Tab-separated table of C-alpha atoms in Angstrom:
chain	number	residue	atom	x	y	z
A	82	MET	CA	37.643	74.223	50.295
A	83	ASN	CA	39.873	73.737	53.352
A	84	GLU	CA	41.968	70.689	54.281
A	85	SER	CA	39.459	69.244	56.732
A	86	GLY	CA	37.059	68.483	53.884
A	87	THR	CA	34.052	70.206	55.372
A	88	GLY	CA	33.714	72.583	52.443
A	89	THR	CA	33.725	75.737	54.564
A	90	THR	CA	36.360	78.429	54.592
A	91	ALA	CA	38.859	78.473	57.471
A	92	THR	CA	38.329	80.924	60.293
A	93	PRO	CA	41.119	83.324	61.301
A	94	VAL	CA	41.846	81.263	64.434
A	95	GLU	CA	42.312	78.097	62.371
A	96	GLU	CA	44.630	79.920	59.953
A	97	ARG	CA	46.791	81.290	62.796
A	98	LEU	CA	46.981	77.849	64.446
A	99	ARG	CA	47.973	76.187	61.173
A	100	ALA	CA	50.697	78.792	60.577
A	101	ALA	CA	52.094	78.387	64.117
A	102	LEU	CA	52.280	74.600	63.817
A	103	ALA	CA	53.988	74.800	60.406
A	104	ALA	CA	56.583	77.259	61.772
A	105	ARG	CA	57.309	74.970	64.729
A	106	ALA	CA	57.705	71.943	62.445
A	107	GLN	CA	60.196	73.803	60.223
A	108	ARG	CA	62.383	74.659	63.213
A	109	VAL	CA	63.020	70.970	64.029
A	110	GLY	CA	65.935	69.547	62.068
A	111	PRO	CA	68.108	66.412	62.069
A	112	ALA	CA	70.505	67.977	64.585
A	113	ASP	CA	67.650	68.266	67.114
A	114	LEU	CA	66.825	64.570	66.907
A	115	ARG	CA	68.956	62.055	68.783
A	116	PRO	CA	68.565	58.305	69.183
A	117	LEU	CA	67.269	56.909	72.416
A	118	ARG	CA	69.845	55.839	74.954
A	119	PRO	CA	70.027	52.046	75.388
A	120	PRO	CA	68.639	50.781	78.671
A	121	THR	CA	71.118	50.270	81.478
A	122	GLY	CA	71.040	47.514	84.060
A	123	PRO	CA	69.839	43.967	83.775
A	124	VAL	CA	66.964	43.320	81.465
A	125	ARG	CA	64.299	41.363	83.275
A	126	SER	CA	62.272	39.153	81.062
A	127	ARG	CA	58.617	38.680	81.814
A	128	ARG	CA	58.781	35.188	80.349
A	129	VAL	CA	60.299	33.556	83.438
A	130	PRO	CA	57.545	34.573	85.911
A	131	VAL	CA	54.881	33.781	83.332
A	132	ARG	CA	56.370	30.337	82.728
A	133	ARG	CA	56.521	29.673	86.465
A	134	ALA	CA	52.902	30.721	86.894
A	135	VAL	CA	51.779	28.524	83.999
A	136	ALA	CA	53.770	25.572	85.360
A	137	GLY	CA	52.208	26.070	88.794
A	138	VAL	CA	48.708	26.147	87.354
A	139	LEU	CA	49.389	22.977	85.331
A	140	VAL	CA	50.742	21.144	88.387
A	141	LEU	CA	47.726	22.215	90.419
A	142	ALA	CA	45.369	21.031	87.664
A	143	ALA	CA	47.145	17.657	87.521
A	144	VAL	CA	46.833	17.187	91.290
A	145	VAL	CA	43.144	18.083	91.213
A	146	ALA	CA	42.568	15.662	88.314
A	147	LEU	CA	44.344	12.821	90.148
A	148	VAL	CA	42.347	13.394	93.315
A	149	PHE	CA	39.101	13.629	91.375
A	150	LEU	CA	39.790	10.463	89.370
A	151	SER	CA	40.916	8.455	92.395
A	152	VAL	CA	37.735	9.347	94.267
A	153	ARG	CA	35.539	8.756	91.205
A	154	HIS	CA	36.659	5.112	90.740
A	155	GLU	CA	34.827	3.948	93.835
A	156	PRO	CA	31.312	2.904	92.796
A	157	ALA	CA	28.500	4.668	94.528
A	158	ARG	CA	26.836	2.038	96.703
A	159	PRO	CA	23.968	2.425	99.128
A	160	VAL	CA	24.780	2.238	102.791
A	161	GLY	CA	24.750	-1.339	104.078
A	162	PRO	CA	22.491	-2.632	106.861
A	163	ALA	CA	23.243	-1.774	110.451
A	164	ARG	CA	23.526	-5.468	111.452
A	165	SER	CA	25.760	-8.112	110.012
A	166	PRO	CA	24.234	-9.811	106.961
A	167	HIS	CA	25.652	-13.206	108.089
A	168	PRO	CA	23.932	-15.153	110.892
A	169	PRO	CA	26.078	-15.728	113.957
A	170	ILE	CA	27.815	-19.100	114.067
A	171	GLY	CA	27.115	-21.162	117.177
A	172	THR	CA	24.513	-23.451	118.758
A	173	PRO	CA	20.960	-22.783	117.763
A	174	ALA	CA	18.651	-21.496	120.446
A	175	PRO	CA	16.218	-24.073	121.861
A	176	VAL	CA	12.731	-23.914	120.456
A	177	PRO	CA	10.205	-23.336	123.247
A	178	ARG	CA	7.497	-26.017	123.655
A	179	PRO	CA	3.991	-25.291	124.735
A	180	VAL	CA	3.356	-25.930	128.396
A	181	ILE	CA	0.684	-28.597	129.009
A	182	PRO	CA	-1.185	-28.128	132.238
A	183	SER	CA	-1.001	-31.235	134.380
A	184	THR	CA	-3.188	-32.387	137.241
A	185	PRO	CA	-1.578	-31.999	140.594
A	186	GLN	CA	-0.421	-35.212	142.214
A	187	PRO	CA	0.260	-35.515	145.875
A	188	SER	CA	3.821	-35.838	146.907
A	189	PRO	CA	4.832	-39.022	148.731
A	190	SER	CA	5.826	-37.115	151.844
A	191	ALA	CA	2.461	-35.415	152.058
A	192	ARG	CA	-0.104	-36.542	154.655
A	193	GLN	CA	-2.716	-38.887	153.529
A	194	PRO	CA	-6.262	-38.635	154.875
């Protein structure tokens, strides 16, 4: 049984590849490994821009909430009438009286027959 667990025997190509990788791994020693060089220059933190963005979003949300709540407090009322609901103050208009037809009478300056 081979190392892959398939239960089949290894082919010649697999055996050659395994041998080449093992030889390469044995050539690497502690002298070949070195620690990484520390970074040079200023270290820029990503926290500052993220904090500024979060603060900006929170300020924007607060402004939107204040505007929304200040507009919401006014009760929704139907539109009022086009004319004033109070009657005008002043003298009442005269009430018209029916006209009674009268018989014509001669004027004093008119000729008499």
